[in-house]
């Protein structure tokens, strides 16, 4: 559409490309178990979580930037796909694949916005600012909240143990410490319901008859 | 989970209930035409649009609140469903159904947050603040952007004409005037491609033989 100025045309091209995030399917289910969630609706859900839980941060949070980090944090999955925690081969190349995706996707925007959005994504990845720590906290909590509410089918299907899920949320203590009791309550409740997978049995001792 | 304090338990109950927005299907397609979008991923998309297009507002915008309005604006559809522009019977009761939904849903939050979130939804509906006008602008533009990028199948399926789509976006001129050229460019391009439905023919004049 040559009738649009280049800045607007670039912004629309980025927003149309971003639509593809609606087709990136994650491992986690909807709470009603009807299907797996995609990365666009997950990004909406964690932004809503950040809106509700921002008060738990022990540092002042710029809400606009925190929500911006939530909204852009998974865009790289348009090229790199979702890499669940149990995909060890995928995790070995995740950083490299996602950085290449960020190079391509944010460059669709006008140069000044490309730098700003890429900066937000880098800020999220570094997890050092109060806003990035809040975004990481809700991104880490979201799978626990939805899998717990759904009844833990994914945990049993994938053999995820209590220890796996606690380990996945261990860094909450450095991001938003006041949310650690949420992890404890949900994991304890899931244990009480028997919703986790079984730990792998210890290998049999050599030489025992 | 009696191990959680009442405030946290209420926040989690709201966030779990909000998950249902992922199952509210809208009329509009994904850009690739593979399926119709849901209201959760649509809410993410318009929040991203607000992030990119906030600079077009002719008034200063509090980005955190603008994004908050985008994130909560469709939550009422969990109870009230999506009501497309051509559903005349549905539109007659939309305001009443959505207000009842807002009464129920936001009351799941702790009282102070219930008031804040309900205030955001009321602010969005009133469309008077710079933040609400930006949120309305991107909510109005989003269907035009995705249907244009998809090739206008919905417009033809529903018999939506150029005049219908221009009328639907007419209020952009009062919300964010600098975005009106985007409507003109996309609609003109869709006309050039023959992507709209045909206008209803005038009824035949009475008495003509």
Short mmCIF file of C-alpha atoms in Angstrom, two decimals:
data_model
loop_
_atom_site.label_atom_id
_atom_site.label_comp_id
_atom_site.label_asym_id
_atom_site.label_seq_id
_atom_site.Cartn_x
_atom_site.Cartn_y
_atom_site.Cartn_z
CA UNK A 1 0.00 0.00 0.00
CA UNK A 2 2.03 2.89 -1.30
CA UNK A 3 -0.54 5.29 0.22
CA UNK A 4 0.88 4.70 3.71
CA UNK A 5 3.97 6.53 4.91
CA UNK A 6 6.97 4.21 5.50
CA UNK A 7 6.76 4.48 9.32
CA UNK A 8 3.12 3.40 9.47
CA UNK A 9 3.68 0.68 6.86
CA UNK A 10 6.53 -0.76 8.95
CA UNK A 11 4.41 -0.68 12.12
CA UNK A 12 1.56 -2.53 10.37
CA UNK A 13 3.95 -5.10 8.89
CA UNK A 14 5.26 -5.85 12.40
CA UNK A 15 1.74 -6.11 13.85
CA UNK A 16 0.61 -8.45 11.06
CA UNK A 17 3.72 -10.64 11.52
CA UNK A 18 3.07 -10.73 15.28
CA UNK A 19 -0.29 -12.41 14.56
CA UNK A 20 1.69 -15.65 14.01
CA UNK A 21 2.26 -15.93 17.77
CA UNK A 22 -1.39 -17.07 17.98
CA UNK A 23 -0.31 -20.27 16.22
CA UNK A 24 2.64 -21.16 18.48
CA UNK A 25 1.30 -23.93 20.70
CA UNK A 26 2.73 -24.42 24.20
CA UNK A 27 2.75 -27.56 26.33
CA UNK A 28 0.37 -26.13 28.95
CA UNK A 29 -3.38 -26.69 28.76
CA UNK A 30 -6.28 -24.31 29.20
CA UNK A 31 -7.70 -24.64 32.71
CA UNK A 32 -10.71 -26.53 31.29
CA UNK A 33 -8.35 -29.05 29.65
CA UNK A 34 -10.01 -28.57 26.23
CA UNK A 35 -6.78 -27.86 24.35
CA UNK A 36 -3.22 -26.54 24.77
CA UNK A 37 -2.70 -22.80 25.06
CA UNK A 38 -0.83 -20.70 22.50
CA UNK A 39 1.90 -18.16 23.20
CA UNK A 40 -0.25 -15.11 22.33
CA UNK A 41 -3.02 -15.89 24.83
CA UNK A 42 -0.35 -16.95 27.36
CA UNK A 43 1.29 -13.54 26.90
CA UNK A 44 -2.08 -11.88 27.60
CA UNK A 45 -2.53 -14.05 30.69
CA UNK A 46 0.85 -13.22 32.21
CA UNK A 47 0.34 -9.50 31.49
CA UNK A 48 -2.95 -9.74 33.41
CA UNK A 49 -1.08 -11.57 36.19
CA UNK A 50 1.49 -8.77 36.28
CA UNK A 51 -1.34 -6.24 36.57
CA UNK A 52 -2.83 -8.11 39.56
CA UNK A 53 0.45 -9.09 41.25
CA UNK A 54 2.64 -6.00 40.65
CA UNK A 55 1.95 -5.03 44.28
CA UNK A 56 4.04 -8.05 45.39
CA UNK A 57 7.27 -6.66 43.94
CA UNK A 58 9.57 -5.41 46.69
CA UNK A 59 10.85 -2.66 44.38
CA UNK A 60 8.85 0.09 42.60
CA UNK A 61 7.66 -1.11 39.18
CA UNK A 62 7.03 0.97 36.04
CA UNK A 63 3.79 -0.76 35.08
CA UNK A 64 3.86 0.28 31.42
CA UNK A 65 7.30 -1.23 30.89
CA UNK A 66 6.49 -4.36 32.92
CA UNK A 67 3.41 -4.99 30.78
CA UNK A 68 5.41 -4.22 27.63
CA UNK A 69 7.98 -6.87 28.61
CA UNK A 70 5.17 -9.41 29.13
CA UNK A 71 3.61 -8.56 25.75
CA UNK A 72 6.85 -8.95 23.74
CA UNK A 73 8.67 -11.66 25.74
CA UNK A 74 7.55 -14.61 23.59
CA UNK A 75 7.46 -12.97 20.12
CA UNK A 76 10.73 -14.73 19.24
CA UNK A 77 8.82 -18.03 19.35
CA UNK A 78 7.32 -17.08 15.96
CA UNK A 79 10.64 -18.25 14.51
CA UNK A 80 12.16 -20.28 17.35
CA UNK A 81 9.04 -22.13 18.60
CA UNK A 82 8.24 -22.88 22.24
CA UNK A 83 10.94 -24.86 24.08
CA UNK A 84 9.51 -26.65 27.15
CA UNK A 85 11.76 -27.33 30.16
CA UNK A 86 12.07 -31.06 29.41
CA UNK A 87 13.34 -30.48 25.83
CA UNK A 88 17.06 -30.75 26.63
CA UNK A 89 18.24 -30.73 23.01
CA UNK A 90 16.07 -27.70 22.27
CA UNK A 91 17.31 -25.85 25.34
CA UNK A 92 20.93 -26.25 24.22
CA UNK A 93 20.23 -24.06 21.15
CA UNK A 94 17.39 -21.92 22.56
CA UNK A 95 19.37 -18.74 23.25
CA UNK A 96 20.95 -18.74 19.79
CA UNK A 97 17.65 -19.45 17.96
CA UNK A 98 15.76 -16.81 19.92
CA UNK A 99 18.42 -14.14 19.40
CA UNK A 100 18.26 -14.73 15.63
CA UNK A 101 14.46 -14.44 15.80
CA UNK A 102 14.71 -11.17 17.73
CA UNK A 103 17.12 -9.83 15.08
CA UNK A 104 14.58 -10.51 12.33
CA UNK A 105 11.28 -9.67 14.05
CA UNK A 106 12.04 -6.39 15.78
CA UNK A 107 13.79 -5.12 12.62
CA UNK A 108 10.35 -5.04 10.95
CA UNK A 109 9.58 -1.95 13.08
CA UNK A 110 10.85 1.59 12.31
CA UNK A 111 14.49 1.78 13.47
CA UNK A 112 13.84 3.72 16.70
CA UNK A 113 11.04 1.37 17.77
CA UNK A 114 13.07 -1.67 16.69
CA UNK A 115 15.76 -0.57 19.14
CA UNK A 116 13.20 0.07 21.92
CA UNK A 117 11.40 -3.27 21.50
CA UNK A 118 14.66 -5.20 21.16
CA UNK A 119 15.79 -3.43 24.33
CA UNK A 120 12.66 -4.63 26.14
CA UNK A 121 13.26 -8.20 25.01
CA UNK A 122 16.93 -8.02 26.09
CA UNK A 123 15.78 -6.52 29.41
CA UNK A 124 13.34 -9.40 29.92
CA UNK A 125 16.01 -11.99 29.12
CA UNK A 126 18.51 -10.41 31.55
CA UNK A 127 15.94 -10.54 34.41
CA UNK A 128 17.70 -7.81 36.38
CA UNK A 129 15.32 -4.82 36.52
CA UNK A 130 12.26 -4.81 38.81
CA UNK A 131 10.03 -4.92 35.70
CA UNK A 132 11.88 -7.89 34.18
CA UNK A 133 11.85 -9.72 37.53
CA UNK A 134 8.07 -9.25 37.81
CA UNK A 135 7.60 -10.44 34.20
CA UNK A 136 9.76 -13.52 34.87
CA UNK A 137 7.88 -14.22 38.10
CA UNK A 138 4.47 -14.31 36.37
CA UNK A 139 5.91 -16.23 33.39
CA UNK A 140 7.21 -18.84 35.82
CA UNK A 141 4.03 -18.93 37.93
CA UNK A 142 1.60 -19.15 34.98
CA UNK A 143 2.24 -22.82 34.10
CA UNK A 144 1.95 -23.75 37.79
CA UNK A 145 -1.35 -21.86 38.14
CA UNK A 146 -2.96 -23.29 34.99
CA UNK A 147 -1.69 -26.86 35.46
CA UNK A 148 -2.81 -26.85 39.10
CA UNK A 149 -6.26 -25.48 38.21
CA UNK A 150 -6.58 -28.04 35.40
CA UNK A 151 -5.74 -30.97 37.69
CA UNK A 152 -2.14 -31.69 36.64
CA UNK A 153 -2.71 -33.90 33.59
CA UNK A 154 0.41 -32.48 31.88
CA UNK A 155 2.55 -33.28 34.92
CA UNK A 156 1.47 -36.92 34.79
CA UNK A 157 1.71 -37.15 30.97
CA UNK A 158 5.27 -35.79 31.02
CA UNK A 159 6.34 -37.50 34.26
CA UNK A 160 6.97 -34.11 35.90
CA UNK A 161 7.69 -34.56 39.59
CA UNK A 162 7.22 -32.29 42.58
CA UNK A 163 10.98 -31.70 42.53
CA UNK A 164 10.90 -30.70 38.84
CA UNK A 165 8.15 -28.14 39.41
CA UNK A 166 9.77 -26.72 42.55
CA UNK A 167 13.10 -26.43 40.71
CA UNK A 168 11.41 -24.63 37.80
CA UNK A 169 10.06 -22.00 40.21
CA UNK A 170 13.15 -21.76 42.44
CA UNK A 171 14.22 -18.42 40.98
CA UNK A 172 10.99 -16.75 42.13
CA UNK A 173 12.81 -16.22 45.43
CA UNK A 174 15.18 -13.83 43.65
CA UNK A 175 12.53 -12.23 41.38
CA UNK A 176 9.54 -11.58 43.66
CA UNK A 177 10.17 -13.27 47.03
CA UNK A 178 6.68 -12.59 48.36
CA UNK A 179 5.26 -14.92 45.68
CA UNK A 180 7.18 -17.97 46.96
CA UNK A 181 4.28 -18.96 49.27
CA UNK A 182 2.08 -19.26 46.15
CA UNK A 183 4.44 -21.90 44.76
CA UNK A 184 4.50 -23.74 48.09
CA UNK A 185 0.70 -23.70 48.43
CA UNK A 186 0.00 -24.90 44.87
CA UNK A 187 2.72 -27.57 44.89
CA UNK A 188 1.72 -28.84 48.36
CA UNK A 189 -1.90 -29.02 47.22
CA UNK A 190 -0.93 -30.90 44.04
CA UNK A 191 1.10 -33.37 46.14
CA UNK A 192 -1.91 -33.90 48.42
CA UNK A 193 -4.04 -34.65 45.34
CA UNK A 194 -1.41 -37.00 43.85
CA UNK A 195 -1.21 -34.86 40.70
CA UNK A 196 2.53 -35.16 40.00
CA UNK A 197 4.36 -37.80 37.99
CA UNK A 198 6.41 -40.42 39.82
CA UNK A 199 10.16 -39.88 40.35
CA UNK A 200 12.34 -42.21 38.29
CA UNK A 201 13.26 -45.24 40.43
CA UNK A 202 16.92 -45.50 41.47
CA UNK A 203 18.81 -47.88 39.16
CA UNK A 204 19.26 -51.33 40.72
CA UNK A 205 22.62 -51.72 42.47
CA UNK A 206 25.17 -53.56 40.33
CA UNK A 207 25.93 -57.11 41.33
CA UNK A 208 22.86 -57.60 43.48
CA UNK A 209 21.24 -60.92 42.76
CA UNK B 1 -6.05 -24.11 49.71
CA UNK B 2 -6.39 -22.83 53.24
CA UNK B 3 -2.62 -22.23 53.33
CA UNK B 4 -2.98 -19.09 51.19
CA UNK B 5 -3.99 -15.77 52.73
CA UNK B 6 -7.42 -14.52 51.54
CA UNK B 7 -5.97 -11.73 49.36
CA UNK B 8 -3.72 -14.08 47.40
CA UNK B 9 -6.45 -16.72 47.14
CA UNK B 10 -8.83 -14.12 45.67
CA UNK B 11 -6.19 -12.95 43.16
CA UNK B 12 -5.55 -16.53 42.03
CA UNK B 13 -9.29 -17.26 41.73
CA UNK B 14 -9.67 -14.23 39.44
CA UNK B 15 -6.65 -15.22 37.32
CA UNK B 16 -7.93 -18.81 36.96
CA UNK B 17 -11.41 -17.56 35.99
CA UNK B 18 -9.84 -15.19 33.45
CA UNK B 19 -8.40 -18.23 31.64
CA UNK B 20 -11.91 -18.76 30.18
CA UNK B 21 -11.38 -15.77 27.87
CA UNK B 22 -9.14 -18.10 25.81
CA UNK B 23 -12.30 -20.02 24.84
CA UNK B 24 -14.38 -17.03 23.70
CA UNK B 25 -14.24 -17.20 19.91
CA UNK B 26 -14.58 -14.01 17.86
CA UNK B 27 -15.71 -13.62 14.26
CA UNK B 28 -12.30 -12.47 13.01
CA UNK B 29 -9.76 -14.94 11.59
CA UNK B 30 -6.06 -15.34 12.21
CA UNK B 31 -4.09 -13.66 9.41
CA UNK B 32 -3.26 -17.11 7.99
CA UNK B 33 -6.97 -17.97 7.82
CA UNK B 34 -6.44 -21.22 9.75
CA UNK B 35 -9.10 -20.51 12.40
CA UNK B 36 -11.00 -17.72 14.15
CA UNK B 37 -9.22 -15.80 16.90
CA UNK B 38 -10.25 -15.83 20.56
CA UNK B 39 -10.72 -12.83 22.81
CA UNK B 40 -7.62 -13.53 24.94
CA UNK B 41 -5.18 -13.53 22.02
CA UNK B 42 -7.08 -10.56 20.50
CA UNK B 43 -6.56 -8.68 23.79
CA UNK B 44 -2.84 -9.43 23.57
CA UNK B 45 -2.76 -8.23 19.96
CA UNK B 46 -4.46 -4.89 20.67
CA UNK B 47 -2.20 -4.31 23.69
CA UNK B 48 0.78 -4.83 21.37
CA UNK B 49 -0.86 -2.42 18.89
CA UNK B 50 -1.25 0.15 21.68
CA UNK B 51 2.43 -0.27 22.52
CA UNK B 52 3.43 0.38 18.89
CA UNK B 53 0.87 3.10 18.12
CA UNK B 54 0.72 5.06 21.42
CA UNK B 55 2.87 7.72 19.72
CA UNK B 56 -0.11 8.54 17.46
CA UNK B 57 -2.24 9.82 20.32
CA UNK B 58 -2.51 13.62 20.27
CA UNK B 59 -2.64 13.67 24.09
CA UNK B 60 -0.09 12.28 26.58
CA UNK B 61 -0.86 8.63 27.41
CA UNK B 62 -0.15 6.76 30.66
CA UNK B 63 1.10 3.58 28.99
CA UNK B 64 0.54 1.32 32.00
CA UNK B 65 -3.12 2.28 32.23
CA UNK B 66 -3.65 2.15 28.46
CA UNK B 67 -2.26 -1.40 28.37
CA UNK B 68 -4.31 -2.31 31.45
CA UNK B 69 -7.49 -1.17 29.67
CA UNK B 70 -6.59 -3.32 26.65
CA UNK B 71 -5.92 -6.35 28.85
CA UNK B 72 -9.24 -6.18 30.76
CA UNK B 73 -11.57 -4.70 28.09
CA UNK B 74 -13.00 -8.03 26.89
CA UNK B 75 -13.05 -10.00 30.17
CA UNK B 76 -16.83 -9.49 30.39
CA UNK B 77 -17.15 -11.73 27.32
CA UNK B 78 -16.47 -14.71 29.62
CA UNK B 79 -20.13 -14.37 30.64
CA UNK B 80 -21.59 -12.21 27.87
CA UNK B 81 -19.85 -13.72 24.83
CA UNK B 82 -18.56 -11.78 21.83
CA UNK B 83 -21.20 -9.68 20.04
CA UNK B 84 -20.19 -8.92 16.44
CA UNK B 85 -21.40 -5.69 14.78
CA UNK B 86 -23.97 -7.50 12.59
CA UNK B 87 -25.69 -9.20 15.57
CA UNK B 88 -28.47 -6.63 16.01
CA UNK B 89 -30.46 -8.62 18.57
CA UNK B 90 -27.30 -9.24 20.59
CA UNK B 91 -26.31 -5.59 20.47
CA UNK B 92 -29.65 -4.53 21.94
CA UNK B 93 -28.80 -6.34 25.20
CA UNK B 94 -24.97 -6.08 25.06
CA UNK B 95 -24.54 -3.24 27.59
CA UNK B 96 -26.79 -4.91 30.16
CA UNK B 97 -25.18 -8.37 29.74
CA UNK B 98 -21.67 -6.97 29.94
CA UNK B 99 -22.37 -4.85 33.02
CA UNK B 100 -23.71 -7.95 34.82
CA UNK B 101 -20.57 -9.83 33.80
CA UNK B 102 -18.36 -7.03 35.11
CA UNK B 103 -20.25 -7.12 38.43
CA UNK B 104 -19.49 -10.83 38.82
CA UNK B 105 -15.97 -11.08 37.43
CA UNK B 106 -14.20 -8.15 39.01
CA UNK B 107 -15.78 -9.00 42.39
CA UNK B 108 -13.58 -12.13 42.43
CA UNK B 109 -10.62 -9.82 43.19
CA UNK B 110 -9.86 -8.35 46.65
CA UNK B 111 -12.21 -5.38 47.18
CA UNK B 112 -9.66 -2.63 46.45
CA UNK B 113 -8.49 -4.30 43.23
CA UNK B 114 -12.08 -5.11 42.25
CA UNK B 115 -12.80 -1.37 42.38
CA UNK B 116 -9.65 -0.53 40.40
CA UNK B 117 -10.25 -3.11 37.67
CA UNK B 118 -13.95 -2.27 37.42
CA UNK B 119 -12.89 1.38 37.14
CA UNK B 120 -10.61 0.49 34.22
CA UNK B 121 -13.41 -1.36 32.46
CA UNK B 122 -15.81 1.56 33.02
CA UNK B 123 -13.09 3.94 31.78
CA UNK B 124 -12.65 1.85 28.63
CA UNK B 125 -16.41 1.78 28.00
CA UNK B 126 -16.73 5.56 28.44
CA UNK B 127 -13.97 6.17 25.83
CA UNK B 128 -13.20 9.64 27.18
CA UNK B 129 -9.66 9.56 28.59
CA UNK B 130 -6.60 9.53 26.28
CA UNK B 131 -5.87 5.96 27.44
CA UNK B 132 -9.42 4.74 26.71
CA UNK B 133 -9.41 6.49 23.33
CA UNK B 134 -6.14 4.76 22.39
CA UNK B 135 -7.53 1.40 23.54
CA UNK B 136 -10.71 1.93 21.51
CA UNK B 137 -8.69 2.98 18.48
CA UNK B 138 -6.64 -0.22 18.43
CA UNK B 139 -9.70 -2.36 19.28
CA UNK B 140 -11.44 -0.83 16.26
CA UNK B 141 -8.41 -1.09 13.95
CA UNK B 142 -7.53 -4.70 14.86
CA UNK B 143 -10.33 -6.38 12.88
CA UNK B 144 -9.53 -4.19 9.87
CA UNK B 145 -5.83 -5.06 10.06
CA UNK B 146 -6.32 -8.83 10.43
CA UNK B 147 -9.15 -9.12 7.89
CA UNK B 148 -7.20 -7.05 5.37
CA UNK B 149 -4.05 -9.13 5.88
CA UNK B 150 -6.07 -12.35 5.60
CA UNK B 151 -7.67 -11.29 2.31
CA UNK B 152 -11.16 -10.34 3.49
CA UNK B 153 -12.86 -13.75 3.54
CA UNK B 154 -15.00 -12.73 6.55
CA UNK B 155 -16.20 -9.60 4.76
CA UNK B 156 -17.44 -11.67 1.84
CA UNK B 157 -18.89 -14.44 4.06
CA UNK B 158 -20.85 -11.90 6.11
CA UNK B 159 -21.66 -9.56 3.20
CA UNK B 160 -19.78 -6.71 4.90
CA UNK B 161 -19.48 -3.76 2.55
CA UNK B 162 -16.95 -0.95 2.26
CA UNK B 163 -19.55 1.35 3.87
CA UNK B 164 -20.01 -1.06 6.82
CA UNK B 165 -16.29 -1.19 7.52
CA UNK B 166 -15.82 2.57 7.14
CA UNK B 167 -18.78 3.18 9.48
CA UNK B 168 -17.33 0.76 12.06
CA UNK B 169 -14.10 2.80 12.12
CA UNK B 170 -15.70 6.25 11.90
CA UNK B 171 -15.09 7.06 15.56
CA UNK B 172 -11.31 6.72 15.10
CA UNK B 173 -11.45 10.38 14.05
CA UNK B 174 -12.47 11.30 17.61
CA UNK B 175 -10.21 8.76 19.35
CA UNK B 176 -6.85 9.02 17.56
CA UNK B 177 -7.28 11.20 14.46
CA UNK B 178 -3.80 10.49 13.11
CA UNK B 179 -4.80 6.84 12.58
CA UNK B 180 -7.61 7.68 10.13
CA UNK B 181 -5.23 7.40 7.14
CA UNK B 182 -4.62 3.76 8.14
CA UNK B 183 -8.35 3.05 7.74
CA UNK B 184 -8.42 4.83 4.39
CA UNK B 185 -5.37 2.98 3.08
CA UNK B 186 -6.56 -0.48 4.13
CA UNK B 187 -10.15 0.04 2.97
CA UNK B 188 -9.05 1.53 -0.36
CA UNK B 189 -6.69 -1.40 -0.89
CA UNK B 190 -9.44 -3.89 -0.04
CA UNK B 191 -11.77 -2.16 -2.52
CA UNK B 192 -9.06 -2.36 -5.19
CA UNK B 193 -8.74 -6.10 -4.53
CA UNK B 194 -12.54 -6.63 -4.58
CA UNK B 195 -12.43 -8.03 -1.03
CA UNK B 196 -15.71 -6.58 0.31
CA UNK B 197 -19.18 -8.04 0.12
CA UNK B 198 -21.69 -6.55 -2.30
CA UNK B 199 -24.11 -3.87 -1.06
CA UNK B 200 -27.71 -5.07 -0.83
CA UNK B 201 -29.49 -4.07 -4.07
CA UNK B 202 -32.11 -1.35 -3.67
CA UNK B 203 -35.55 -2.93 -3.42
CA UNK B 204 -37.40 -2.79 -6.73
CA UNK B 205 -39.66 0.25 -6.96
CA UNK B 206 -43.28 -0.65 -6.25
CA UNK B 207 -45.60 -0.70 -9.23
CA UNK B 208 -42.90 -0.97 -11.85
CA UNK B 209 -43.81 -3.65 -14.33
#
